[in-house]
PDB file of C-alpha atoms and ligand atoms in Angstrom:
ATOM      1  CA  MET A   1      35.813  -2.947  36.441  1.00  0.00           C
ATOM      2  CA  ASN A   2      36.455  -0.373  33.766  1.00  0.00           C
ATOM      3  CA  LYS A   3      33.860   1.897  32.247  1.00  0.00           C
ATOM      4  CA  LYS A   4      33.606  -0.036  29.025  1.00  0.00           C
ATOM      5  CA  ASN A   5      32.837  -3.275  30.854  1.00  0.00           C
ATOM      6  CA  LEU A   6      30.345  -1.546  33.100  1.00  0.00           C
ATOM      7  CA  GLU A   7      28.498  -0.194  30.077  1.00  0.00           C
ATOM      8  CA  TYR A   8      28.518  -3.634  28.542  1.00  0.00           C
ATOM      9  CA  PHE A   9      26.940  -5.221  31.601  1.00  0.00           C
ATOM     10  CA  GLU A  10      24.546  -2.339  32.065  1.00  0.00           C
ATOM     11  CA  ASN A  11      23.224  -2.957  28.553  1.00  0.00           C
ATOM     12  CA  LEU A  12      23.042  -6.667  29.215  1.00  0.00           C
ATOM     13  CA  LEU A  13      21.021  -6.025  32.368  1.00  0.00           C
ATOM     14  CA  LEU A  14      18.693  -3.550  30.683  1.00  0.00           C
ATOM     15  CA  GLU A  15      18.057  -6.030  27.869  1.00  0.00           C
ATOM     16  CA  LYS A  16      17.318  -8.819  30.327  1.00  0.00           C
ATOM     17  CA  ARG A  17      15.118  -6.509  32.338  1.00  0.00           C
ATOM     18  CA  LYS A  18      13.009  -5.673  29.295  1.00  0.00           C
ATOM     19  CA  ARG A  19      12.633  -9.344  28.436  1.00  0.00           C
ATOM     20  CA  LYS A  20      11.662 -10.313  31.984  1.00  0.00           C
ATOM     21  CA  ILE A  21       9.020  -7.584  32.133  1.00  0.00           C
ATOM     22  CA  VAL A  22       7.462  -8.855  28.889  1.00  0.00           C
ATOM     23  CA  GLU A  23       7.567 -12.432  30.163  1.00  0.00           C
ATOM     24  CA  LEU A  24       6.059 -11.415  33.462  1.00  0.00           C
ATOM     25  CA  GLN A  25       3.194  -9.524  31.815  1.00  0.00           C
ATOM     26  CA  ASP A  26       2.566 -12.488  29.551  1.00  0.00           C
ATOM     27  CA  ILE A  27       2.445 -14.926  32.461  1.00  0.00           C
ATOM     28  CA  GLU A  28       0.283 -12.624  34.560  1.00  0.00           C
ATOM     29  CA  GLY A  29      -2.141 -12.350  31.640  1.00  0.00           C
ATOM     30  CA  ARG A  30      -2.291 -16.114  31.420  1.00  0.00           C
ATOM     31  CA  ILE A  31      -2.919 -16.421  35.150  1.00  0.00           C
ATOM     32  CA  ARG A  32      -5.824 -13.992  34.885  1.00  0.00           C
ATOM     33  CA  VAL A  33      -7.328 -15.864  31.922  1.00  0.00           C
ATOM     34  CA  SER A  34      -7.019 -19.249  33.620  1.00  0.00           C
ATOM     35  CA  GLN A  35      -8.598 -17.782  36.732  1.00  0.00           C
ATOM     36  CA  GLN A  36     -11.622 -16.703  34.675  1.00  0.00           C
ATOM     37  CA  ASP A  37     -11.832 -20.110  32.990  1.00  0.00           C
ATOM     38  CA  TYR A  38     -11.612 -21.746  36.333  1.00  0.00           C
ATOM     39  CA  THR A  39     -14.569 -19.937  37.859  1.00  0.00           C
ATOM     40  CA  SER A  40     -16.783 -20.141  34.778  1.00  0.00           C
ATOM     41  CA  GLU A  41     -16.044 -23.827  34.246  1.00  0.00           C
ATOM     42  CA  LEU A  42     -16.833 -24.634  37.838  1.00  0.00           C
ATOM     43  CA  SER A  43     -20.363 -23.321  37.514  1.00  0.00           C
ATOM     44  CA  LEU A  44     -21.003 -24.547  33.954  1.00  0.00           C
ATOM     45  CA  TYR A  45     -19.545 -28.022  33.979  1.00  0.00           C
ATOM     46  CA  PRO A  46     -19.558 -29.531  37.402  1.00  0.00           C
ATOM     47  CA  ASP A  47     -18.282 -32.924  36.133  1.00  0.00           C
ATOM     48  CA  HIS A  48     -15.179 -31.579  34.473  1.00  0.00           C
ATOM     49  CA  GLU A  49     -13.135 -31.992  37.572  1.00  0.00           C
ATOM     50  CA  ALA A  50     -10.153 -33.579  35.855  1.00  0.00           C
ATOM     51  CA  ASP A  51      -9.800 -30.669  33.425  1.00  0.00           C
ATOM     52  CA  ILE A  52     -10.157 -28.189  36.197  1.00  0.00           C
ATOM     53  CA  ALA A  53      -7.485 -29.934  38.219  1.00  0.00           C
ATOM     54  CA  SER A  54      -4.970 -29.737  35.363  1.00  0.00           C
ATOM     55  CA  ASP A  55      -5.911 -26.079  34.804  1.00  0.00           C
ATOM     56  CA  ALA A  56      -5.324 -25.370  38.442  1.00  0.00           C
ATOM     57  CA  GLU A  57      -2.003 -27.118  38.152  1.00  0.00           C
ATOM     58  CA  SER A  58      -0.822 -25.077  35.192  1.00  0.00           C
ATOM     59  CA  ARG A  59      -2.083 -21.985  36.955  1.00  0.00           C
ATOM     60  CA  GLU A  60      -0.002 -22.856  39.979  1.00  0.00           C
ATOM     61  CA  GLU A  61       2.973 -23.381  37.719  1.00  0.00           C
ATOM     62  CA  ASN A  62       2.428 -19.983  36.107  1.00  0.00           C
ATOM     63  CA  VAL A  63       2.222 -18.363  39.520  1.00  0.00           C
ATOM     64  CA  HIS A  64       5.490 -20.054  40.376  1.00  0.00           C
ATOM     65  CA  ILE A  65       7.139 -18.867  37.142  1.00  0.00           C
ATOM     66  CA  ALA A  66       5.814 -15.350  37.695  1.00  0.00           C
ATOM     67  CA  GLY A  67       7.307 -15.333  41.182  1.00  0.00           C
ATOM     68  CA  ASN A  68      10.614 -16.483  39.786  1.00  0.00           C
ATOM     69  CA  ARG A  69      10.619 -13.762  37.085  1.00  0.00           C
ATOM     70  CA  ALA A  70       9.717 -11.119  39.659  1.00  0.00           C
ATOM     71  CA  ASP A  71      12.581 -12.331  41.798  1.00  0.00           C
ATOM     72  CA  ILE A  72      15.047 -12.034  38.907  1.00  0.00           C
ATOM     73  CA  LEU A  73      13.709  -8.563  38.084  1.00  0.00           C
ATOM     74  CA  GLY A  74      14.438  -7.511  41.651  1.00  0.00           C
ATOM     75  CA  LYS A  75      17.979  -8.825  41.300  1.00  0.00           C
ATOM     76  CA  ILE A  76      18.436  -7.014  37.990  1.00  0.00           C
ATOM     77  CA  ASP A  77      17.304  -3.738  39.559  1.00  0.00           C
ATOM     78  CA  ARG A  78      19.696  -4.316  42.421  1.00  0.00           C
ATOM     79  CA  ALA A  79      22.558  -4.958  40.001  1.00  0.00           C
ATOM     80  CA  LEU A  80      21.744  -1.782  38.052  1.00  0.00           C
ATOM     81  CA  LYS A  81      21.848   0.151  41.306  1.00  0.00           C
ATOM     82  CA  LYS A  82      25.239  -1.371  42.037  1.00  0.00           C
ATOM     83  CA  ILE A  83      26.465  -0.119  38.668  1.00  0.00           C
ATOM     84  CA  SER A  84      25.519   3.428  39.566  1.00  0.00           C
ATOM     85  CA  ASN A  85      27.118   3.004  43.013  1.00  0.00           C
ATOM     86  CA  ASN A  86      30.344   1.650  41.497  1.00  0.00           C
ATOM     87  CA  GLY A  87      29.852  -1.609  43.334  1.00  0.00           C
ATOM     88  CA  TYR A  88      29.041  -3.745  40.356  1.00  0.00           C
ATOM     89  CA  GLY A  89      30.881  -7.036  39.933  1.00  0.00           C
ATOM     90  CA  ILE A  90      31.944  -7.130  43.574  1.00  0.00           C
ATOM     91  CA  CYS A  91      30.845 -10.047  45.725  1.00  0.00           C
ATOM     92  CA  GLU A  92      28.519  -8.831  48.489  1.00  0.00           C
ATOM     93  CA  ASP A  93      29.935 -11.362  50.915  1.00  0.00           C
ATOM     94  CA  CYS A  94      33.710 -11.370  50.544  1.00  0.00           C
ATOM     95  CA  GLY A  95      34.216  -8.140  48.556  1.00  0.00           C
ATOM     96  CA  LYS A  96      36.255  -9.814  45.830  1.00  0.00           C
ATOM     97  CA  GLU A  97      35.575  -9.365  42.145  1.00  0.00           C
ATOM     98  CA  ILE A  98      33.049 -11.753  40.663  1.00  0.00           C
ATOM     99  CA  GLU A  99      34.487 -13.694  37.717  1.00  0.00           C
ATOM    100  CA  ARG A 100      33.644 -12.175  34.379  1.00  0.00           C
ATOM    101  CA  LYS A 101      32.516 -15.540  33.013  1.00  0.00           C
ATOM    102  CA  ARG A 102      30.010 -15.782  35.834  1.00  0.00           C
ATOM    103  CA  LEU A 103      28.693 -12.294  35.140  1.00  0.00           C
ATOM    104  CA  GLU A 104      28.322 -13.127  31.455  1.00  0.00           C
ATOM    105  CA  CYS A 105      25.930 -15.938  32.454  1.00  0.00           C
ATOM    106  CA  ILE A 106      24.289 -14.201  35.388  1.00  0.00           C
ATOM    107  CA  PRO A 107      24.868 -10.439  35.117  1.00  0.00           C
ATOM    108  CA  TYR A 108      22.790  -9.930  38.263  1.00  0.00           C
ATOM    109  CA  ALA A 109      24.908 -12.305  40.379  1.00  0.00           C
ATOM    110  CA  ARG A 110      25.372 -10.911  43.885  1.00  0.00           C
ATOM    111  CA  TYR A 111      28.093 -13.251  45.041  1.00  0.00           C
ATOM    112  CA  CYS A 112      31.203 -14.843  43.633  1.00  0.00           C
ATOM    113  CA  ILE A 113      31.018 -18.535  42.901  1.00  0.00           C
ATOM    114  CA  GLU A 114      32.780 -19.428  46.169  1.00  0.00           C
ATOM    115  CA  CYS A 115      30.329 -17.514  48.339  1.00  0.00           C
ATOM    116  CA  GLU A 116      27.356 -18.712  46.296  1.00  0.00           C
ATOM    117  CA  GLU A 117      28.364 -22.304  46.943  1.00  0.00           C
ATOM    118  CA  ILE A 118      28.765 -21.637  50.638  1.00  0.00           C
ATOM    119  CA  ARG A 119      25.291 -20.074  50.673  1.00  0.00           C
ATOM    120  CA  GLU A 120      23.791 -23.023  48.862  1.00  0.00           C
ATOM    121  CA  GLY A 121      25.351 -25.326  51.404  1.00  0.00           C
ATOM    122  CA  LYS A 122      27.651 -26.971  48.894  1.00  0.00           C
ATOM    123  CA  LYS A 123      30.726 -26.149  50.930  1.00  0.00           C
TER     124      LYS A 123
HETATM  125 ZN1   ZN B   1      32.570 -13.904  47.545  1.00  0.00          ZN
END
């Protein structure tokens, strides 16, 4: 991959990284707030079990989303490291170049589409 393309994807990754950090902080804030609601509601309104259950559910969902965002952030950092090591855009399994179209969608992709499908058990 030439320098111009590398810079393009580096910017793309840095942009995504910024966005994911904001999203993650937002979700973590919401988890903290719902945790506080949860404990105060438990002591104040013992019959509000249904509400509490749905709160706990959305909290669980937020925890799940936060985990997912953290996971993507890790992948973004890894991809940025690959840019500085000149290994960006190369499949970590077969060593071939990852299709540009794929990188446009998922700039932190670690594998080419072929290897990804093998990993996901589709092949
Ligand atoms: Zn591959």
